[in-house]
Short mmCIF file of C-alpha atoms and ligand atoms in Angstrom, two decimals:
data_model
loop_
_atom_site.label_atom_id
_atom_site.label_comp_id
_atom_site.label_asym_id
_atom_site.label_seq_id
_atom_site.Cartn_x
_atom_site.Cartn_y
_atom_site.Cartn_z
CA UNK A 1 11.28 -22.79 20.48
CA UNK A 2 13.70 -20.30 22.94
CA UNK A 3 12.41 -20.05 26.42
CA UNK A 4 11.12 -16.69 26.18
CA UNK A 5 9.02 -17.84 22.90
CA UNK A 6 7.01 -20.33 25.73
CA UNK A 7 2.96 -20.03 25.29
CA UNK A 8 3.17 -18.50 21.94
CA UNK A 9 3.66 -20.91 19.64
CA UNK A 10 1.19 -23.39 17.94
CA UNK A 11 1.59 -27.19 19.01
CA UNK A 12 0.34 -30.02 16.89
CA UNK A 13 -0.74 -32.44 19.08
CA UNK A 14 -2.49 -35.08 16.58
CA UNK A 15 -2.72 -35.16 13.08
CA UNK A 16 -6.02 -32.65 12.79
CA UNK A 17 -5.82 -31.24 16.28
CA UNK A 18 -3.42 -28.60 17.47
CA UNK A 19 -2.97 -26.21 20.45
CA UNK A 20 -3.07 -22.51 19.84
CA UNK A 21 -1.88 -20.26 22.68
CA UNK A 22 -4.54 -17.62 24.41
CA UNK A 23 -2.78 -14.21 23.54
CA UNK A 24 -3.65 -10.63 23.02
CA UNK A 25 -2.00 -7.74 21.53
CA UNK A 26 -1.99 -4.57 23.90
CA UNK A 27 -1.15 -1.14 24.75
CA UNK A 28 1.24 -1.19 27.09
CA UNK A 29 0.55 1.98 28.92
CA UNK A 30 -3.47 1.79 29.01
CA UNK A 31 -5.00 -0.87 31.11
CA UNK A 32 -5.39 -4.62 30.02
CA UNK A 33 -8.91 -3.64 28.09
CA UNK A 34 -7.45 -1.67 25.73
CA UNK A 35 -6.31 -5.48 23.62
CA UNK A 36 -7.58 -7.52 20.97
CA UNK A 37 -7.31 -11.34 20.83
CA UNK A 38 -4.68 -12.84 18.65
CA UNK A 39 -5.59 -16.45 16.63
CA UNK A 40 -5.43 -18.37 13.72
CA UNK A 41 -6.40 -14.62 12.27
CA UNK A 42 -3.88 -11.72 11.90
CA UNK A 43 -3.88 -8.35 13.72
CA UNK A 44 -3.80 -5.29 11.60
CA UNK A 45 -2.64 -2.47 13.77
CA UNK A 46 -3.40 1.18 12.05
CA UNK A 47 -5.77 4.11 12.56
CA UNK A 48 -8.43 3.30 9.68
CA UNK A 49 -11.53 2.01 11.53
CA UNK A 50 -10.85 -1.40 9.15
CA UNK A 51 -7.99 -2.49 11.36
CA UNK A 52 -8.44 -4.89 14.70
CA UNK A 53 -6.33 -2.62 17.27
CA UNK A 54 -7.09 1.13 15.89
CA UNK A 55 -4.80 3.73 17.08
CA UNK A 56 -5.85 7.15 17.66
CA UNK A 57 -1.89 8.47 16.98
CA UNK A 58 -1.04 11.27 14.29
CA UNK A 59 2.23 9.00 13.51
CA UNK A 60 0.75 5.93 12.73
CA UNK A 61 -0.84 4.83 9.54
CA UNK A 62 -3.89 3.97 8.22
CA UNK A 63 -2.48 0.12 8.16
CA UNK A 64 0.46 0.18 9.93
CA UNK A 65 1.99 -3.32 10.71
CA UNK A 66 -0.01 -6.80 11.54
CA UNK A 67 0.81 -9.63 13.83
CA UNK A 68 0.48 -13.35 12.74
CA UNK A 69 0.56 -16.24 14.36
CA UNK A 70 1.84 -18.95 12.59
CA UNK A 71 4.63 -21.97 12.10
CA UNK A 72 7.46 -19.63 13.28
CA UNK A 73 5.35 -18.42 16.03
CA UNK A 74 4.16 -14.59 16.32
CA UNK A 75 5.54 -12.19 13.12
CA UNK A 76 5.23 -8.81 13.53
CA UNK A 77 5.46 -7.53 9.95
CA UNK A 78 5.47 -3.61 9.24
CA UNK A 79 2.85 -2.48 6.44
CA UNK A 80 4.95 -0.17 4.88
CA UNK A 81 4.18 2.57 6.91
CA UNK A 82 5.18 6.01 6.73
CA UNK A 83 7.07 6.20 10.28
CA UNK A 84 8.07 2.60 10.68
CA UNK A 85 8.13 0.16 12.83
CA UNK A 86 10.59 -0.26 16.14
CA UNK A 87 12.10 -2.52 18.36
CA UNK A 88 13.71 -0.65 20.58
CA UNK A 89 15.79 1.54 18.46
CA UNK A 90 15.61 -0.44 15.78
CA UNK A 91 13.15 -0.01 13.15
CA UNK A 92 11.80 -3.68 11.82
CA UNK A 93 10.39 -4.64 8.34
CA UNK A 94 9.74 -8.31 9.71
CA UNK A 95 10.32 -9.66 13.23
CA UNK A 96 9.70 -12.91 15.31
CA UNK A 97 8.01 -11.61 19.13
CA UNK A 98 8.08 -13.10 21.87
CA UNK A 99 5.63 -12.20 24.63
CA UNK A 100 6.04 -8.43 26.69
CA UNK A 101 8.44 -7.72 24.66
CA UNK A 102 7.67 -4.00 23.93
CA UNK A 103 7.24 -2.83 20.25
CA UNK A 104 6.14 0.97 19.09
CA UNK A 105 4.30 2.25 16.16
CA UNK A 106 4.07 5.89 16.51
CA UNK A 107 3.83 6.96 19.92
CA UNK A 108 2.19 3.70 20.88
CA UNK A 109 4.08 1.24 22.68
CA UNK A 110 2.32 -2.10 22.42
CA UNK A 111 3.25 -6.08 23.50
CA UNK A 112 1.73 -9.43 22.54
CA UNK A 113 1.17 -10.76 26.02
CA UNK A 114 -0.07 -14.80 27.19
CA UNK A 115 -3.59 -14.61 29.08
CA UNK A 116 -4.19 -18.06 30.00
CA UNK A 117 -4.23 -21.71 28.82
CA UNK A 118 -4.05 -22.49 24.99
CA UNK A 119 -7.10 -23.98 23.73
CA UNK A 120 -7.42 -26.80 21.53
CA UNK A 121 -8.57 -26.65 18.10
CA UNK A 122 -9.67 -29.25 15.19
CA UNK A 123 -8.50 -28.88 11.64
CA UNK A 124 -10.28 -30.02 9.10
CA UNK A 125 -8.35 -33.48 7.85
CA UNK A 126 -8.30 -32.40 3.85
CA UNK A 127 -7.05 -29.25 2.61
CA UNK A 128 -10.86 -28.91 1.03
CA UNK A 129 -14.39 -28.08 1.79
CA UNK A 130 -17.09 -29.18 -0.81
CA UNK A 131 -15.41 -27.20 -3.77
CA UNK A 132 -13.26 -24.79 -1.76
CA UNK A 133 -9.36 -25.52 -1.18
CA UNK A 134 -7.46 -24.32 1.90
CA UNK A 135 -4.56 -25.60 3.14
CA UNK A 136 -3.89 -22.74 5.66
CA UNK A 137 -4.26 -23.40 9.45
CA UNK A 138 -7.23 -20.87 9.65
CA UNK A 139 -9.39 -22.23 6.70
CA UNK A 140 -8.79 -25.52 7.83
CA UNK A 141 -9.91 -24.57 11.33
CA UNK A 142 -12.65 -22.80 9.41
CA UNK A 143 -13.59 -25.93 7.58
CA UNK A 144 -14.15 -28.28 10.57
CA UNK A 145 -16.44 -25.74 12.17
CA UNK A 146 -18.30 -25.46 8.95
CA UNK A 147 -18.33 -29.17 8.38
CA UNK A 148 -20.34 -29.83 11.92
CA UNK A 149 -22.18 -26.33 11.44
CA UNK A 150 -23.75 -28.29 8.38
CA UNK A 151 -25.00 -31.29 10.57
CA UNK A 152 -27.10 -28.99 12.21
CA UNK A 153 -30.21 -27.10 11.12
CA UNK A 154 -28.76 -23.47 12.62
CA UNK A 155 -28.83 -20.20 10.36
CA UNK A 156 -25.27 -19.50 9.63
CA UNK A 157 -23.76 -16.07 8.95
CA UNK A 158 -20.48 -16.40 6.41
CA UNK A 159 -18.39 -13.05 6.68
CA UNK A 160 -15.29 -11.85 3.99
CA UNK A 161 -14.25 -9.84 1.17
CA UNK A 162 -15.78 -10.19 -2.61
CA UNK A 163 -14.43 -12.96 -3.95
CA UNK A 164 -13.24 -14.92 -0.65
CA UNK A 165 -15.35 -17.97 -1.48
CA UNK A 166 -18.80 -17.10 0.42
CA UNK A 167 -21.09 -18.78 -1.96
CA UNK A 168 -18.40 -21.59 -2.21
CA UNK A 169 -18.79 -22.48 1.00
CA UNK A 170 -22.05 -22.37 1.37
CA UNK A 171 -22.62 -24.76 -1.25
CA UNK A 172 -20.31 -27.15 0.91
CA UNK A 173 -22.41 -26.52 3.77
CA UNK A 174 -25.46 -27.67 1.22
CA UNK A 175 -23.76 -30.66 0.19
CA UNK A 176 -22.34 -31.99 3.73
CA UNK A 177 -25.52 -31.25 5.21
CA UNK A 178 -28.42 -33.94 5.57
CA UNK A 179 -30.21 -31.52 3.10
CA UNK A 180 -28.14 -32.32 0.62
CA UNK A 181 -30.78 -34.20 -1.41
CA UNK A 182 -32.93 -30.37 -1.83
CA UNK A 183 -32.50 -27.67 -3.72
CA UNK A 184 -29.55 -24.91 -3.20
CA UNK A 185 -31.49 -22.02 -3.91
CA UNK A 186 -29.34 -18.91 -4.50
CA UNK A 187 -30.81 -14.98 -3.53
CA UNK A 188 -28.37 -12.29 -4.46
CA UNK A 189 -29.57 -9.19 -2.16
CA UNK A 190 -27.35 -6.86 -3.83
CA UNK A 191 -28.65 -7.17 -7.87
CA UNK A 192 -32.05 -7.17 -6.84
CA UNK A 193 -34.00 -3.70 -7.09
CA UNK A 194 -34.86 -2.97 -3.38
CA UNK A 195 -38.46 -2.99 -3.90
CA UNK A 196 -38.58 -6.33 -5.34
CA UNK A 197 -36.65 -8.03 -3.08
CA UNK A 198 -40.17 -8.95 -0.58
CA UNK A 199 -41.25 -10.66 -3.42
CA UNK A 200 -38.44 -12.64 -4.26
CA UNK A 201 -38.40 -13.87 -1.39
CA UNK A 202 -41.64 -14.61 -0.44
CA UNK A 203 -43.67 -14.39 -3.66
CA UNK A 204 -46.40 -12.74 -4.54
CA UNK A 205 -50.12 -13.04 -5.30
CA UNK A 206 -51.57 -11.74 -8.92
CA UNK A 207 -51.75 -8.57 -8.61
CA UNK A 208 -50.17 -7.64 -5.43
CA UNK A 209 -48.59 -4.83 -7.06
CA UNK A 210 -48.26 -2.94 -10.41
CA UNK A 211 -46.79 -5.40 -13.23
CA UNK A 212 -46.93 -8.43 -10.79
CA UNK A 213 -49.43 -9.64 -13.96
CA UNK A 214 -49.13 -13.33 -12.09
CA UNK A 215 -48.93 -15.01 -8.75
CA UNK A 216 -44.84 -15.93 -8.07
CA UNK A 217 -43.53 -18.93 -6.07
CA UNK A 218 -40.99 -17.26 -3.65
CA UNK A 219 -37.35 -18.44 -3.29
CA UNK A 220 -38.35 -19.05 0.54
CA UNK A 221 -40.26 -21.67 -0.96
CA UNK A 222 -38.46 -22.72 -3.54
CA UNK A 223 -35.56 -23.87 -1.30
CA UNK A 224 -37.78 -26.09 0.30
CA UNK A 225 -36.58 -29.03 1.69
CA UNK A 226 -32.72 -27.68 1.11
CA UNK A 227 -30.74 -24.68 1.61
CA UNK A 228 -31.40 -20.89 0.38
CA UNK A 229 -28.18 -18.87 0.26
CA UNK A 230 -29.14 -15.27 0.96
CA UNK A 231 -25.76 -13.61 -0.50
CA UNK A 232 -25.38 -9.88 0.50
CA UNK A 233 -28.24 -10.02 3.09
CA UNK A 234 -26.09 -6.42 3.83
CA UNK A 235 -28.20 -5.05 1.51
CA UNK A 236 -31.72 -6.09 2.49
CA UNK A 237 -33.94 -2.84 2.87
CA UNK A 238 -35.06 -1.83 6.27
CA UNK A 239 -38.55 -2.60 5.58
CA UNK A 240 -38.04 -5.92 4.84
CA UNK A 241 -35.93 -6.80 7.81
CA UNK A 242 -39.32 -7.21 10.09
CA UNK A 243 -40.28 -9.63 7.51
CA UNK A 244 -37.68 -11.77 7.41
CA UNK A 245 -36.93 -11.48 10.59
CA UNK A 246 -40.73 -12.83 11.71
CA UNK A 247 -40.59 -15.51 9.09
CA UNK A 248 -37.37 -17.07 10.98
CA UNK A 249 -38.55 -16.99 14.34
CA UNK A 250 -42.43 -18.35 13.21
CA UNK A 251 -41.00 -20.73 10.39
CA UNK A 252 -43.79 -19.49 8.12
CA UNK A 253 -44.17 -16.59 6.03
CA UNK A 254 -46.72 -14.63 3.73
CA UNK A 255 -46.47 -13.89 0.03
CA UNK A 256 -47.02 -10.00 -0.80
CA UNK A 257 -50.52 -9.28 -0.70
CA UNK A 258 -51.23 -12.38 0.87
CA UNK A 259 -53.00 -12.95 4.26
CA UNK A 260 -52.58 -16.66 4.56
CA UNK A 261 -49.28 -17.90 6.22
CA UNK A 262 -47.44 -20.70 5.06
CA UNK A 263 -44.81 -22.88 6.99
CA UNK A 264 -41.16 -23.42 5.13
CA UNK A 265 -38.40 -25.96 5.93
CA UNK A 266 -35.44 -24.36 3.95
CA UNK A 267 -32.26 -24.12 5.96
CA UNK A 268 -30.90 -20.33 5.60
CA UNK A 269 -27.36 -19.45 5.25
CA UNK A 270 -26.02 -16.11 4.98
CA UNK A 271 -23.29 -13.74 3.29
CA UNK A 272 -22.03 -10.47 3.31
CA UNK A 273 -18.86 -8.28 2.42
CA UNK A 274 -20.44 -5.80 4.57
CA UNK A 275 -19.40 -4.93 8.50
CA UNK A 276 -22.86 -5.89 9.56
CA UNK A 277 -22.22 -5.09 13.42
CA UNK A 278 -20.95 -1.66 12.06
CA UNK A 279 -24.62 -1.90 10.24
CA UNK A 280 -26.15 -2.37 13.18
CA UNK A 281 -24.59 0.74 14.66
CA UNK A 282 -25.72 2.82 12.10
CA UNK A 283 -29.00 1.76 12.13
CA UNK A 284 -28.77 0.20 8.51
CA UNK A 285 -29.04 -3.12 9.73
CA UNK A 286 -31.40 -4.31 12.70
CA UNK A 287 -29.70 -5.71 15.36
CA UNK A 288 -32.64 -8.43 16.12
CA UNK A 289 -32.23 -9.46 12.55
CA UNK A 290 -28.38 -9.93 12.72
CA UNK A 291 -28.52 -12.11 16.20
CA UNK A 292 -30.84 -14.35 14.43
CA UNK A 293 -28.75 -14.93 11.06
CA UNK A 294 -25.40 -15.05 13.08
CA UNK A 295 -26.43 -18.30 15.00
CA UNK A 296 -23.37 -19.10 13.74
CA UNK A 297 -20.81 -16.73 12.73
CA UNK A 298 -17.90 -17.82 10.38
CA UNK A 299 -15.39 -15.06 8.98
CA UNK A 300 -13.78 -15.79 5.81
CA UNK A 301 -10.59 -14.78 6.04
CA UNK A 302 -9.07 -12.05 2.51
CA UNK A 303 -6.26 -13.89 0.24
CA UNK A 304 -3.92 -11.82 1.42
CA UNK A 305 -4.42 -13.15 5.45
CA UNK A 306 -3.34 -16.62 3.70
CA UNK A 307 -0.95 -16.81 1.13
CA UNK A 308 -0.11 -20.32 2.63
CA UNK A 309 -3.14 -21.34 0.00
CA UNK A 310 -1.83 -19.95 -2.60
CA UNK A 311 0.22 -22.80 -4.06
CA UNK A 312 -2.89 -25.04 -3.61
CA UNK A 313 -5.07 -22.51 -5.65
CA UNK A 314 -2.68 -21.84 -8.44
CA UNK A 315 -2.36 -25.57 -9.17
CA UNK A 316 -5.82 -25.99 -9.16
CA UNK A 317 -6.61 -23.04 -11.32
CA UNK A 318 -3.90 -24.27 -13.75
CA UNK A 319 -5.13 -27.70 -14.13
CA UNK A 320 -8.43 -26.53 -14.80
CA UNK A 321 -7.37 -24.57 -17.80
CA UNK A 322 -7.23 -26.22 -21.38
CA UNK A 323 -5.15 -28.05 -21.82
CA UNK A 324 -4.31 -28.64 -18.22
CA UNK A 325 -1.05 -26.58 -17.04
CA UNK A 326 1.39 -26.94 -13.82
CA UNK A 327 3.40 -24.11 -12.25
CA UNK A 328 6.72 -25.39 -14.51
CA UNK A 329 4.89 -23.88 -17.40
CA UNK A 330 4.92 -20.34 -16.03
CA UNK A 331 7.84 -17.90 -15.79
CA UNK A 332 10.06 -18.51 -12.51
CA UNK A 333 9.26 -15.23 -11.37
CA UNK A 334 5.29 -16.12 -10.96
CA UNK A 335 4.57 -17.36 -7.43
CA UNK A 336 7.07 -14.73 -6.31
CA UNK A 337 4.57 -11.71 -8.18
CA UNK A 338 1.50 -13.83 -6.73
CA UNK A 339 2.98 -14.09 -3.38
CA UNK A 340 3.60 -10.11 -3.14
CA UNK A 341 0.15 -9.14 -4.51
CA UNK A 342 -2.36 -8.07 -1.71
CA UNK A 343 -5.17 -9.50 -4.50
CA UNK A 344 -7.97 -6.85 -3.35
CA UNK A 345 -10.49 -9.23 -5.65
CA UNK A 346 -9.39 -12.68 -3.31
CA UNK A 347 -9.72 -15.57 -5.00
CA UNK A 348 -11.45 -15.13 -7.94
CA UNK A 349 -8.74 -12.39 -8.76
CA UNK A 350 -6.34 -15.21 -8.59
CA UNK A 351 -8.60 -17.30 -10.75
CA UNK A 352 -8.79 -14.58 -13.62
CA UNK A 353 -5.01 -13.81 -13.44
CA UNK A 354 -4.10 -17.25 -13.59
CA UNK A 355 -6.36 -17.51 -16.71
CA UNK A 356 -4.91 -14.69 -18.10
CA UNK A 357 -1.19 -15.53 -17.63
CA UNK A 358 -2.18 -18.84 -18.97
CA UNK A 359 -3.18 -17.48 -22.01
CA UNK A 360 -0.12 -14.92 -22.29
CA UNK A 361 2.25 -16.26 -20.14
CA UNK A 362 4.94 -13.20 -20.93
CA UNK A 363 2.35 -11.01 -19.70
CA UNK A 364 3.99 -11.18 -16.06
CA UNK A 365 3.06 -8.21 -13.77
CA UNK A 366 0.67 -6.80 -16.25
CA UNK A 367 -1.40 -10.12 -15.69
CA UNK A 368 -1.96 -8.31 -12.08
CA UNK A 369 -4.04 -5.67 -13.59
CA UNK A 370 -7.72 -4.11 -12.77
CA UNK A 371 -10.33 -6.52 -14.47
CA UNK A 372 -12.09 -4.10 -16.15
CA UNK A 373 -8.58 -3.47 -18.45
CA UNK A 374 -8.34 -7.08 -19.28
CA UNK A 375 -10.18 -8.86 -22.21
CA UNK A 376 -9.23 -12.58 -22.44
CA UNK A 377 -7.90 -11.58 -26.00
CA UNK A 378 -8.25 -8.34 -27.80
CA UNK A 379 -7.63 -10.00 -30.74
CA UNK A 380 -10.35 -12.18 -30.79
CA UNK A 381 -12.95 -9.82 -30.92
CA UNK A 382 -12.37 -8.66 -34.61
CA UNK A 383 -13.70 -11.58 -36.04
CA UNK A 384 -15.27 -13.21 -32.89
CA UNK A 385 -17.32 -10.40 -31.88
CA UNK A 386 -18.07 -11.46 -27.81
CA UNK A 387 -14.67 -12.93 -27.82
CA UNK A 388 -16.15 -16.02 -26.57
CA UNK A 389 -14.73 -18.98 -28.54
CA UNK A 390 -11.95 -18.92 -25.83
CA UNK A 391 -14.71 -19.06 -23.06
CA UNK A 392 -15.10 -22.67 -24.53
CA UNK A 393 -11.88 -24.22 -23.25
CA UNK A 394 -12.78 -23.13 -19.90
CA UNK A 395 -14.87 -25.09 -17.32
CA UNK A 396 -18.94 -23.91 -17.77
CA UNK A 397 -18.82 -22.10 -14.08
CA UNK A 398 -15.76 -20.31 -14.52
CA UNK A 399 -16.78 -19.63 -18.29
CA UNK A 400 -19.76 -18.09 -16.97
CA UNK A 401 -18.52 -16.37 -14.29
CA UNK A 402 -16.00 -14.55 -16.93
CA UNK A 403 -18.70 -13.55 -18.83
CA UNK A 404 -20.77 -12.12 -16.37
CA UNK A 405 -18.12 -9.95 -14.95
CA UNK A 406 -17.23 -8.27 -18.58
CA UNK A 407 -20.21 -8.16 -19.17
CA UNK A 408 -21.09 -6.53 -15.85
CA UNK A 409 -18.07 -4.24 -15.89
CA UNK A 410 -18.75 -2.42 -19.56
CA UNK A 411 -22.34 -2.20 -18.56
CA UNK A 412 -21.40 -0.13 -15.32
CA UNK A 413 -19.38 1.74 -17.47
CA UNK A 414 -21.54 2.54 -19.67
CA UNK A 415 -24.07 3.79 -17.55
CA UNK A 416 -21.92 5.59 -15.23
CA UNK A 417 -20.98 7.43 -18.24
CA UNK A 418 -24.56 7.98 -19.24
CA UNK A 419 -25.09 9.57 -15.74
CA UNK A 420 -21.85 11.77 -15.36
CA UNK A 421 -20.21 8.96 -12.68
CA UNK A 422 -23.49 10.05 -10.08
CA UNK A 423 -24.34 7.14 -8.23
CA UNK A 424 -27.59 7.58 -6.87
CA UNK A 425 -29.00 7.94 -11.08
CA UNK A 426 -26.59 4.90 -12.25
CA UNK A 427 -28.30 3.00 -9.13
CA UNK A 428 -31.88 3.96 -10.06
CA UNK A 429 -31.47 3.41 -13.62
CA UNK A 430 -29.86 -0.01 -13.11
CA UNK A 431 -32.60 -0.86 -10.87
CA UNK A 432 -30.47 -1.90 -8.18
CA UNK A 433 -29.22 -0.48 -4.89
CA UNK A 434 -26.54 1.93 -4.78
CA UNK A 435 -24.65 -0.03 -2.18
CA UNK A 436 -24.64 -2.73 -5.13
CA UNK A 437 -23.15 -0.09 -7.36
CA UNK A 438 -20.27 0.45 -4.93
CA UNK A 439 -19.67 -3.20 -4.48
CA UNK A 440 -19.33 -3.31 -8.23
CA UNK A 441 -17.15 -0.21 -8.56
CA UNK A 442 -14.97 -1.77 -5.90
CA UNK A 443 -14.99 -5.45 -8.07
CA UNK A 444 -13.73 -3.82 -11.10
CA UNK A 445 -11.35 -1.32 -9.69
CA UNK A 446 -13.74 1.68 -11.09
CA UNK A 447 -13.97 4.90 -9.96
CA UNK A 448 -17.65 7.16 -10.60
CA UNK A 449 -15.50 10.18 -12.15
CA UNK A 450 -12.90 8.61 -14.15
CA UNK A 451 -14.75 6.41 -16.22
N1 LIG B 1 -11.09 -21.45 -1.41
C1 LIG B 1 -11.77 -21.73 -2.61
N2 LIG B 1 -11.14 -22.43 -3.43
C2 LIG B 1 -11.37 -22.41 -4.63
N3 LIG B 1 -11.71 -21.62 -5.37
C3 LIG B 1 -12.47 -20.57 -4.65
C4 LIG B 1 -12.19 -20.42 -3.53
N4 LIG B 1 -12.66 -19.22 -2.71
C5 LIG B 1 -13.05 -18.85 -3.85
N5 LIG B 1 -12.87 -19.83 -5.17
C6 LIG B 1 -13.13 -19.21 -6.48
O1 LIG B 1 -13.51 -17.71 -6.69
C7 LIG B 1 -14.54 -17.01 -7.01
C8 LIG B 1 -15.40 -16.19 -6.42
O2 LIG B 1 -16.03 -17.54 -4.95
P1 LIG B 1 -17.62 -16.71 -4.47
O3 LIG B 1 -18.42 -16.43 -5.30
O4 LIG B 1 -17.56 -18.10 -3.99
O5 LIG B 1 -17.26 -15.82 -3.89
P2 LIG B 1 -17.80 -14.79 -2.51
O6 LIG B 1 -17.19 -14.52 -1.53
O7 LIG B 1 -19.22 -15.20 -2.10
O8 LIG B 1 -17.81 -13.22 -3.76
P3 LIG B 1 -19.28 -11.86 -3.91
O9 LIG B 1 -19.16 -11.80 -2.01
O10 LIG B 1 -18.44 -11.35 -4.85
O11 LIG B 1 -20.45 -13.08 -4.57
C9 LIG B 1 -15.58 -18.79 -7.95
O12 LIG B 1 -14.78 -18.68 -8.75
C10 LIG B 1 -15.19 -19.61 -6.87
O13 LIG B 1 -15.03 -21.02 -7.60
#
């Protein structure tokens, strides 16, 4: 460590305890308030609202550059920007930054600043939380937070892109909590028709609405004594949001069509791929419900921000093939290829790519095509109409996921075709929300007008 980088590197204090410097990325010519914190998660800088530091500068690309705090200190990386990232007169692709050194993107001058004393952070003792793997510092810090949170009864909100492992982590929280012997119940808010969500959650009495032929117990009650995982909570219709809020605050609910309040004893873990704070600002999500859910809020980083996890995940997914494989069974270029991929579908995509590579090692870069172009083996469909037999070699959970993904992408393509690419009509005919259709389009790399 050079003298100049003092105060800007991570220090290992003991095994499982690190000291993280207090850093901010600041716009030099503005006041101190125009800065964002830099911790174990990278800061991306660009003109897109998705960046942590958004610059209104015409010469700045949407995702222009990133700054990461890692074992090597603070690293500045250009993200293939149009006009480049500069240290003085020199355009850099990657550079180790020391505090107060000015770098320029477009017309904006920036620097990383040390703003106070470092924070001490606990890491999970192993690179595993339930079934979720992650050896990167950011994942081990997340696992440690979740392990602690699992012991309480507080509501947890997991934020992260599709395929980052939110459901796996929710299961991990349940398995580590005092409720581990109770049920773990999942409600996928995105896949239920918006007008049925309330009944799904709270149950209904007989005749409560057209089609309610029988009384039904809701998921909140099914999860009694255990954990209810509310996946895609961002899709919860506005009219159901106050009812969920009331239930969470009073710890009791009313089935649809009933006047009777019933207590419940489930712990709630919620998740979404949406930016819920933005949804609160837009008025599509109630702020009081957001704060009630986010008693403990944790962001699950996308795979592209934690490439250090790749090897562990690759080894796990290869070992789960039949017969089990290792990295040596794949072409030498595989790891480099995976490292340079951005994985929009995150760990789910990595798992699918590896299953495909295990079957066809010579596919190389073709294995990274969007899911919809992939079939496990096109030839298998001739005498095995569903191509199922290959799935028999996978563990049940993975086989089931593959099958659901293949079905969902074909279903979506067919429905979109029927409705000439109109998302609203496709959603109505599929009985799901428009947001759900957008989410599936993103997951399967489809565009409404191109099917
Ligand atoms: N850290 C991880 N370790 C091992 N497997 C993982 C990890 N993260 C995700 N996976 C695998 O990736 C797949 C997707 O994970 P999961 O369903 O938990 O993601 P998600 O964030 O809930 O996605 P979505 O929002 O689309 O529902 C699963 O097969 C899961 O086993």
